[in-house]
CSV table of C-alpha atoms in Angstrom, one decimal:
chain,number,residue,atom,x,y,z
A,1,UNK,CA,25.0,-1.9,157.0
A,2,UNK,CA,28.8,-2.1,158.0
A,3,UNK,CA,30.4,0.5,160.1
A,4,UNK,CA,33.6,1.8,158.6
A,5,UNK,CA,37.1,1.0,160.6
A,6,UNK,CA,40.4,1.2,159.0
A,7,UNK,CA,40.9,1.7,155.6
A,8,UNK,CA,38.5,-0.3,153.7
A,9,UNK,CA,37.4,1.7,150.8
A,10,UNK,CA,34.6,-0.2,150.3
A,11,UNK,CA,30.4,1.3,151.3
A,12,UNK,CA,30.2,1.9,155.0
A,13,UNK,CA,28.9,4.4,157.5
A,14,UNK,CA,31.4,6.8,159.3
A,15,UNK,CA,30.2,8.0,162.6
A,16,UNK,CA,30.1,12.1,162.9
A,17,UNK,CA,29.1,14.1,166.0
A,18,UNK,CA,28.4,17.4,166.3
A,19,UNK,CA,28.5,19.0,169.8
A,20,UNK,CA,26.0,22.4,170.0
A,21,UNK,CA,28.4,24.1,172.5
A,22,UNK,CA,31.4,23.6,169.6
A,23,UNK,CA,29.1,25.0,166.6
A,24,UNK,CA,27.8,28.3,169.6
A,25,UNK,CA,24.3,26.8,169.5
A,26,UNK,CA,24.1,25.5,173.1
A,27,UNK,CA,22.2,28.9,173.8
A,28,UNK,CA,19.2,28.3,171.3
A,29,UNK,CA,19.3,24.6,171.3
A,30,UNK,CA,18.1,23.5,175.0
A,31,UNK,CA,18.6,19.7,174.6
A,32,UNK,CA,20.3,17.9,173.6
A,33,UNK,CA,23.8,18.6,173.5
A,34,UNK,CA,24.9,17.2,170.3
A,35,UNK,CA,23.9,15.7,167.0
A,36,UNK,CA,25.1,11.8,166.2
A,37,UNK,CA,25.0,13.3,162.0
A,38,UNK,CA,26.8,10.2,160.8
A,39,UNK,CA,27.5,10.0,156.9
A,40,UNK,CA,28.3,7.6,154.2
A,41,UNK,CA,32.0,7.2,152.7
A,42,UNK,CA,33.4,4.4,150.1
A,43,UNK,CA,33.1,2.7,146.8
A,44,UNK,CA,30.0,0.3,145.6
A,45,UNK,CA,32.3,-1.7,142.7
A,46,UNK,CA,29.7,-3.3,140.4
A,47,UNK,CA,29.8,-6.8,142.3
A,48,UNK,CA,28.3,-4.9,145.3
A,49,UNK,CA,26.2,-2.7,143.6
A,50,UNK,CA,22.7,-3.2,145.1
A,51,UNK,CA,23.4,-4.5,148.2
A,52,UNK,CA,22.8,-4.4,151.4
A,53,UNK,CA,20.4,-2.4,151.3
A,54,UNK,CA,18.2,-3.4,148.1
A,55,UNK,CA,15.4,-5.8,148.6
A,56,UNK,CA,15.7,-8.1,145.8
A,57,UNK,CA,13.0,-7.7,142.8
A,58,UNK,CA,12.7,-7.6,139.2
A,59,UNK,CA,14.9,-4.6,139.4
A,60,UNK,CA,17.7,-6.7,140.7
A,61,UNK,CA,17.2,-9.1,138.2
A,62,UNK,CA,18.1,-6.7,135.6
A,63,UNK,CA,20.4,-5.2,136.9
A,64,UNK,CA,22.2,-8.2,136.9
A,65,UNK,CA,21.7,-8.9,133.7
A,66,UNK,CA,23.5,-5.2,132.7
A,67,UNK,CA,26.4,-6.6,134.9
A,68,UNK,CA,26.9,-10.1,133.4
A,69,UNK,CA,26.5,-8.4,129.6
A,70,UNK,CA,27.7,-4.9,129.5
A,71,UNK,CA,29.4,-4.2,132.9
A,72,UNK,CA,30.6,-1.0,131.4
A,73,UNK,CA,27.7,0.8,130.3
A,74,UNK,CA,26.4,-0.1,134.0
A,75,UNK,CA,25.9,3.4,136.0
A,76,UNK,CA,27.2,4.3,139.3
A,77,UNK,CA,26.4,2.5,142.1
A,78,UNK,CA,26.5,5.4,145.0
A,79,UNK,CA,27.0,4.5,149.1
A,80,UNK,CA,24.0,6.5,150.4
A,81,UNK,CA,22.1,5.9,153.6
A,82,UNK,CA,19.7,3.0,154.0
A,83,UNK,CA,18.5,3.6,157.0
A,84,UNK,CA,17.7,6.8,159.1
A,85,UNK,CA,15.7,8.3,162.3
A,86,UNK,CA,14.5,11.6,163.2
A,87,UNK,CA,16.6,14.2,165.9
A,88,UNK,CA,14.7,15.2,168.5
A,89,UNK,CA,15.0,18.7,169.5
A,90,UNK,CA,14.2,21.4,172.3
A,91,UNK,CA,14.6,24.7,171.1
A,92,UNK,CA,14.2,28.5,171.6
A,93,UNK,CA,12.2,30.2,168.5
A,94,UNK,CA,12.8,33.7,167.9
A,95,UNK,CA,10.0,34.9,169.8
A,96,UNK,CA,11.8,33.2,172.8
A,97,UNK,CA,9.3,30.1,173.1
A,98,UNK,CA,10.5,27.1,174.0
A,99,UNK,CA,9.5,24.2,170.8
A,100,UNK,CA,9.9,20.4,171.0
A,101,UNK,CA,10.1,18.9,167.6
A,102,UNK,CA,11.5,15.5,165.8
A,103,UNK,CA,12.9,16.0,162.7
A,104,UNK,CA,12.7,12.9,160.4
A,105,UNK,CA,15.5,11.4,158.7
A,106,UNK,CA,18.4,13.2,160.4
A,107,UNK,CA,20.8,10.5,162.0
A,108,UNK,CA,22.1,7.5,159.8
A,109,UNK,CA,22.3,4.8,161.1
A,110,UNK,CA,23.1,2.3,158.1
A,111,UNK,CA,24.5,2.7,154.7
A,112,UNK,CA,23.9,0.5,151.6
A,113,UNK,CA,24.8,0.7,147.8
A,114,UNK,CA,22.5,1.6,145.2
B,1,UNK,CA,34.3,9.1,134.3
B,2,UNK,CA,36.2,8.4,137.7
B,3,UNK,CA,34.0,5.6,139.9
B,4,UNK,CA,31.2,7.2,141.8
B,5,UNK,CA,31.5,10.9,140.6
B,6,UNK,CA,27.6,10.7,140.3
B,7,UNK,CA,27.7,9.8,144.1
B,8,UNK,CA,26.2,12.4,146.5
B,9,UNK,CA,29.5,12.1,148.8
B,10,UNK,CA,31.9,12.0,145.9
B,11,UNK,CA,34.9,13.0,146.7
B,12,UNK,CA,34.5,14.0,150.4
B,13,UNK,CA,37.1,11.5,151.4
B,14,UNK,CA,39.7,12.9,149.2
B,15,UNK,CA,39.7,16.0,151.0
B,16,UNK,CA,41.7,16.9,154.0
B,17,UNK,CA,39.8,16.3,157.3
B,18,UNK,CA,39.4,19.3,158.7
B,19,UNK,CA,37.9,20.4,155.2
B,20,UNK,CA,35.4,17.3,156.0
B,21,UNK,CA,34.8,18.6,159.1
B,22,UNK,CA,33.6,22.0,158.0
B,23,UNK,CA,31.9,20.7,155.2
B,24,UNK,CA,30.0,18.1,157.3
B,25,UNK,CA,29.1,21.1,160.1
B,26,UNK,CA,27.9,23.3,157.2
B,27,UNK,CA,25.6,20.7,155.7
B,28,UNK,CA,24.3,19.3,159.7
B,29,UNK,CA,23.6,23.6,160.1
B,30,UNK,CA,21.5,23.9,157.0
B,31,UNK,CA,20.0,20.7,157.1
B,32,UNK,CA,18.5,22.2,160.9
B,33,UNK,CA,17.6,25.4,160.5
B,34,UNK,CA,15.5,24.6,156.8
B,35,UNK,CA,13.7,21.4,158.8
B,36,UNK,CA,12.8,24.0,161.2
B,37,UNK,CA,11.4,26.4,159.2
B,38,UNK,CA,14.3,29.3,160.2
B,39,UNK,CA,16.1,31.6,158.2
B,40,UNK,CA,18.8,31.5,161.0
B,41,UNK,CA,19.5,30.5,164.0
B,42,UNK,CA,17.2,32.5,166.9
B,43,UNK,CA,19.3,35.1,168.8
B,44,UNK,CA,17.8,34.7,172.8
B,45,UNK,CA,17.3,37.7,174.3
B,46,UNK,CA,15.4,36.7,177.3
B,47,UNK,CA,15.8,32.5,177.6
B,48,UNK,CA,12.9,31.7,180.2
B,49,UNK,CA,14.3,30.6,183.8
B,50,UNK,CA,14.3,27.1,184.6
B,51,UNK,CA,11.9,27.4,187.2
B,52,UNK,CA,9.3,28.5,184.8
B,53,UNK,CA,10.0,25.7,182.1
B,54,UNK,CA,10.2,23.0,184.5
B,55,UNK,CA,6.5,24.0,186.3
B,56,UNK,CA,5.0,24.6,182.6
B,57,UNK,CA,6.6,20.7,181.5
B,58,UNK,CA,5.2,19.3,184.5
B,59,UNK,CA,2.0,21.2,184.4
B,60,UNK,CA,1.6,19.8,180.9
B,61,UNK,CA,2.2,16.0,181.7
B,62,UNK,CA,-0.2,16.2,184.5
B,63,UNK,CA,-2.8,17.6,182.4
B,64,UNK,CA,-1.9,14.6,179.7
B,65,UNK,CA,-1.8,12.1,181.8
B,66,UNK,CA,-5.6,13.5,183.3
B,67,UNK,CA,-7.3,13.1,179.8
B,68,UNK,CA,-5.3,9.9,179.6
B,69,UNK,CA,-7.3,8.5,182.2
B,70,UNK,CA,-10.6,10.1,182.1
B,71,UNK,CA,-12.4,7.8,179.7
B,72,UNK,CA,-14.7,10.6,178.0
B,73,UNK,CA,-11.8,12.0,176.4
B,74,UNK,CA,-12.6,12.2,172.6
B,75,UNK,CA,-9.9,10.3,170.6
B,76,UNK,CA,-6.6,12.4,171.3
B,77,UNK,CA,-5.6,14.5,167.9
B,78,UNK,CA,-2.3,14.4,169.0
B,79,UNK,CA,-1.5,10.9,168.5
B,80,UNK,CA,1.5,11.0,166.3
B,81,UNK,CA,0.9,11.0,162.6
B,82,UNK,CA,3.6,9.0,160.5
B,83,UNK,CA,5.6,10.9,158.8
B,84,UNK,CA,4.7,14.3,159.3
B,85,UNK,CA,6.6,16.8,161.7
B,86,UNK,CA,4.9,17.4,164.8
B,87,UNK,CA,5.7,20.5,167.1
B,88,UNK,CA,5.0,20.8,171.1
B,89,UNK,CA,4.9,24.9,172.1
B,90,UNK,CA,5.2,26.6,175.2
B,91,UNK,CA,4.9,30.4,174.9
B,92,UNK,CA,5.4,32.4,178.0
B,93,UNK,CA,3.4,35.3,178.6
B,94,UNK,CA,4.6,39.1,178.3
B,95,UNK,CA,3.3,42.0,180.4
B,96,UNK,CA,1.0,43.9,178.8
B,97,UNK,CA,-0.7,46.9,179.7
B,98,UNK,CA,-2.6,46.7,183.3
B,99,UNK,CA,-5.5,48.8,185.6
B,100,UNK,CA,-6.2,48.1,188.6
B,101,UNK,CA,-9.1,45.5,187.3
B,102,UNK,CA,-7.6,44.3,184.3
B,103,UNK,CA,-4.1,42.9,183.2
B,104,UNK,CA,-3.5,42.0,179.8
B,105,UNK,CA,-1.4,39.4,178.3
B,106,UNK,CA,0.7,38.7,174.6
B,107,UNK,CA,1.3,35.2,173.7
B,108,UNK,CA,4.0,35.9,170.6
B,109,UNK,CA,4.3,32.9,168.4
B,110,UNK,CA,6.7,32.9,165.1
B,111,UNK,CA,5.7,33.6,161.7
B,112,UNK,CA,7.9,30.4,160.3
B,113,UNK,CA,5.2,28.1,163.0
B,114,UNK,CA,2.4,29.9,162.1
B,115,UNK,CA,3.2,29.8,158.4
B,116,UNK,CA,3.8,26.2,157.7
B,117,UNK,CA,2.3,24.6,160.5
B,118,UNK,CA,-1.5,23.6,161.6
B,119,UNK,CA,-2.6,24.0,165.7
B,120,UNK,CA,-4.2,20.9,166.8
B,121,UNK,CA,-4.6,22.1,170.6
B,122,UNK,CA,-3.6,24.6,172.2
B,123,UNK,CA,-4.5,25.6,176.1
B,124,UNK,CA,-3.8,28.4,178.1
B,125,UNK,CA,-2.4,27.9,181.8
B,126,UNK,CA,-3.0,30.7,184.5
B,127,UNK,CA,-2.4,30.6,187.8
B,128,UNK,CA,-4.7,32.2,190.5
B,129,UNK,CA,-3.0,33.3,193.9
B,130,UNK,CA,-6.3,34.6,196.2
B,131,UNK,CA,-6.1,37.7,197.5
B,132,UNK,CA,-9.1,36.8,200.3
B,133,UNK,CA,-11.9,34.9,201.0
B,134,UNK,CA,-15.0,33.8,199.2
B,135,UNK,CA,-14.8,33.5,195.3
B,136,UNK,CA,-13.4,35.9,192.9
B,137,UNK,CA,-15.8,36.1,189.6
B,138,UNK,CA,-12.7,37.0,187.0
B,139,UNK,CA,-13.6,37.4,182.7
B,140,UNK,CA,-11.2,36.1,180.5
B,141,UNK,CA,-11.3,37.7,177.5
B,142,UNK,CA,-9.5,36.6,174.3
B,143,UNK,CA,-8.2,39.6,172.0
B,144,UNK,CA,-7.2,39.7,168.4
B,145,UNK,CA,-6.4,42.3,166.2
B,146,UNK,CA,-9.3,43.3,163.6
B,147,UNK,CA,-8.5,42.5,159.9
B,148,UNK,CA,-7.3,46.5,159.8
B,149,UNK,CA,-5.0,45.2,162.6
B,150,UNK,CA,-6.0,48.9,163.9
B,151,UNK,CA,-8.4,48.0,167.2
B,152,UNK,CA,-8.6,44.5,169.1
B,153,UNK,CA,-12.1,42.6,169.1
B,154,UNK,CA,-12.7,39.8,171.6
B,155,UNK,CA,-12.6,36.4,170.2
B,156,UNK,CA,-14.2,34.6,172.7
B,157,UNK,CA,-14.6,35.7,176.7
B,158,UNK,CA,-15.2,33.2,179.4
B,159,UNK,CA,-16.4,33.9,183.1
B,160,UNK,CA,-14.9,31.8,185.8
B,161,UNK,CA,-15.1,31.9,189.5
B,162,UNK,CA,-12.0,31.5,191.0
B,163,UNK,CA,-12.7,29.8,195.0
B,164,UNK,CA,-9.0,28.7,195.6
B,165,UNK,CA,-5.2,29.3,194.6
B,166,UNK,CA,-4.2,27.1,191.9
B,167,UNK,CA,-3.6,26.3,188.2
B,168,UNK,CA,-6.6,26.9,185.6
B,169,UNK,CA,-6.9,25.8,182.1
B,170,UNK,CA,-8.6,27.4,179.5
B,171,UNK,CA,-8.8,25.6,176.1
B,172,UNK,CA,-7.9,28.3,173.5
B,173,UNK,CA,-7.2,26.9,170.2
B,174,UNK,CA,-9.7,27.9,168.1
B,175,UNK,CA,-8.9,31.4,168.8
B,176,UNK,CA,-4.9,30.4,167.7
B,177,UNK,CA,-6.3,28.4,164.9
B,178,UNK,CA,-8.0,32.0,164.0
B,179,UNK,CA,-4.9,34.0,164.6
B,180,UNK,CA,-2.8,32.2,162.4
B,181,UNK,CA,-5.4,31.8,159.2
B,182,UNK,CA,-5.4,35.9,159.6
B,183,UNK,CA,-1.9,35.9,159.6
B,184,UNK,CA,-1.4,37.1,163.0
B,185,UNK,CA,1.0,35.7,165.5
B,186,UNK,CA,-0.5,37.3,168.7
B,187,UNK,CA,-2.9,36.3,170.9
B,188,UNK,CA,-3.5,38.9,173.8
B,189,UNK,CA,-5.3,37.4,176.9
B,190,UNK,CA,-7.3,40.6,178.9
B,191,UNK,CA,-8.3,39.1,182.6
B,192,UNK,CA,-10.8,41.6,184.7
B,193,UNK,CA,-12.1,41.3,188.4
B,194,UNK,CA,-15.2,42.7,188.9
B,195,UNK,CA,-13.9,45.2,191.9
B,196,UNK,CA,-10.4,46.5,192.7
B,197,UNK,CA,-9.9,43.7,195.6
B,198,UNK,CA,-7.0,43.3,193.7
B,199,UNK,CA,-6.4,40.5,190.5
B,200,UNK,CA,-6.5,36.5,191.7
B,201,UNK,CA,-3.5,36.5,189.1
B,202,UNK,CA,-0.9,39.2,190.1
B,203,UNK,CA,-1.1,38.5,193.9
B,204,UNK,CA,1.5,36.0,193.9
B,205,UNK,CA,2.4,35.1,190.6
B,206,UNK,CA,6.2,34.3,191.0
B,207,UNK,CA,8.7,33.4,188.1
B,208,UNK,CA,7.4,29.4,188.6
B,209,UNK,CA,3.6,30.5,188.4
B,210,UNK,CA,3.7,32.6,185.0
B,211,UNK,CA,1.0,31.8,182.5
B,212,UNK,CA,2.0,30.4,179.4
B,213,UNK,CA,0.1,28.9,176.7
B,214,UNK,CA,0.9,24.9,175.7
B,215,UNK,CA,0.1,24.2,171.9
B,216,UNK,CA,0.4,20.9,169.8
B,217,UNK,CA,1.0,21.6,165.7
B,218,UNK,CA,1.8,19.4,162.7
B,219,UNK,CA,3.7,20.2,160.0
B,220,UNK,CA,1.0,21.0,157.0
B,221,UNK,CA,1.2,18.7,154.6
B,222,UNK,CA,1.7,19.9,151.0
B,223,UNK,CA,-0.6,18.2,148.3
B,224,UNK,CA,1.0,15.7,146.5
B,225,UNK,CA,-0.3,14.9,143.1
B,226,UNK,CA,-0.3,11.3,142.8
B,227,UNK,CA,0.9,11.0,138.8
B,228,UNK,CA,-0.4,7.4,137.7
């Protein structure tokens, strides 16, 4: 995956924090302090349409073959996350006890184009 | 169309960045509180002292790191399953009422844990602070509510002879386990001393010393139907 810098439009990841004391969570949320998020941003033209990101199968293989004969009627190819880990969290529940969890798939760590 | 309208982050960019921003924030808040189950996030009326949490997390690696040594131990249920959520508890204990033989304890746990997840373990830690000599006999007795939720029955009750001051465990997740499938979420803990020479628990319990109950859940997996 590429991380985006400067201007280029093209399928990268954007990095995106979110500190707990900014949002008033720092109370409830016991650790840690902040959330690397991280999101997607930029275009997949048709030339990088699949990749990185897509291993390569008989799906590619026809996919090329919309490209090369009807690059019009190809859909959208979308910049989403290829790769992702879970957020581990400390927390209070309402009943004031204390819960250690790991969410799955919360932080991106690599983007890719469909 | 315009390129990539079909695209999940479709026209974020174009927007103005503190509009990003808030969107963004929104979106990080929503994606929490649903992965956890909450309708909101908690308000914390009482948040436990730090004394407290940090005896119960080192109680709790202590007693992990006995089973991981003794060589008996069955295989450990806790080893993490891929893929599905797994929860560690600590729930504090609350006053209840008290005589001077008995003191009773609540063990509160949420209706969005007890709803969508399963206990594996769970195991109750008490500390005894000896009021004397010679060994204190003390029952343990493990309440629930009857289905009527009118009148408590016992659950389970365990004698113990307390000799010395220390930490005790008490392995009590069946009787969670049974709490939750009745769709209860408290678990009252009744501890009585034979004679008023005063409770091996009360003596000294300080702030560090309270009982709390450690429990290990996964996230229930819903059935998929595998469509072929």
């Amino acid at each position: 995956g590429i991380d985006c810098s400067g201007d280029s439009g093209m399928c990268c990841r954007k990095e995106f924090f979110i500190d707990f004391k900014e949002i008033g969570w720092e109370d409830w949320i016991i650790q840690p302090r902040g959330y690397h998020m991280n999101y997607c941003a930029g275009l997949c033209p048709l030339h990088m349409a699949g990749i990185p990101g897509l291993a390569s199968s008989f799906h590619t293989a026809v996919l090329n073959l919309i490209k090369a004969n009807n690059a019009d009627a190809a859909v959208d190819s979308c910049c989403v996350p290829t790769q992702r880990r879970p957020l581990s969290l400390l927390y209070y529940d309402r009943d004031s006890n204390i819960v250690k969890t790991d969410i799955p798939d919360m932080i991106v760590d690599a983007c890719g184009c469909t | 169309a315009p390129k990539g309208l079909w695209c999940p982050a479709y026209g974020l960019a174009a927007l103005a960045p503190t509009m990003q921003r808030n969107i963004l924030i929104a979106s990080a808040k929503q994606s929490i509180l649903s992965k956890l189950h909450l309708p909101d996030r908690p308000n914390i009326t009482q948040p436990t002292s730090r004394g407290a949490l940090l005896t119960a997390l080192r109680r709790m690696r202590m007693q992990h790191m006995d089973k991981a040594v003794s060589p008996e131990m069955p295989h450990d249920s806790s080893i993490p399953h891929l893929g599905v959520q797994e929860y560690e508890i600590l729930s504090f204990a609350e006053s209840g009422s008290s005589t001077s033989r008995s003191t009773r304890l609540h063990f509160h746990f949420t209706q969005e844990l007890a709803g969508s997840t399963e206990i594996l373990q769970a195991t109750l830690y008490l500390f005894w602070a000896i009021p004397g000599p010679g060994t204190h006999p003390v029952t343990v007795r493990l309440l629930q509510p009857d289905p009527m939720g009118l009148n408590m029955t016992v659950a389970s009750e365990t004698r113990l002879e307390v000799q010395r001051a220390g930490w005790v465990t008490l392995d009590v997740g069946q009787a969670v386990r049974s709490l939750f499938g009745q769709g209860s979420q408290k678990l009252t803990v009744e501890l009585e001393v034979v004679e008023d020479r005063g409770s091996p628990l009360l003596a000294g319990h300080s702030d560090s010393h309270w009982p709390f109950v450690a429990a290990q859940a996964r996230a229930r997996t819903s059935h998929r139907v595998q469509r072929r």
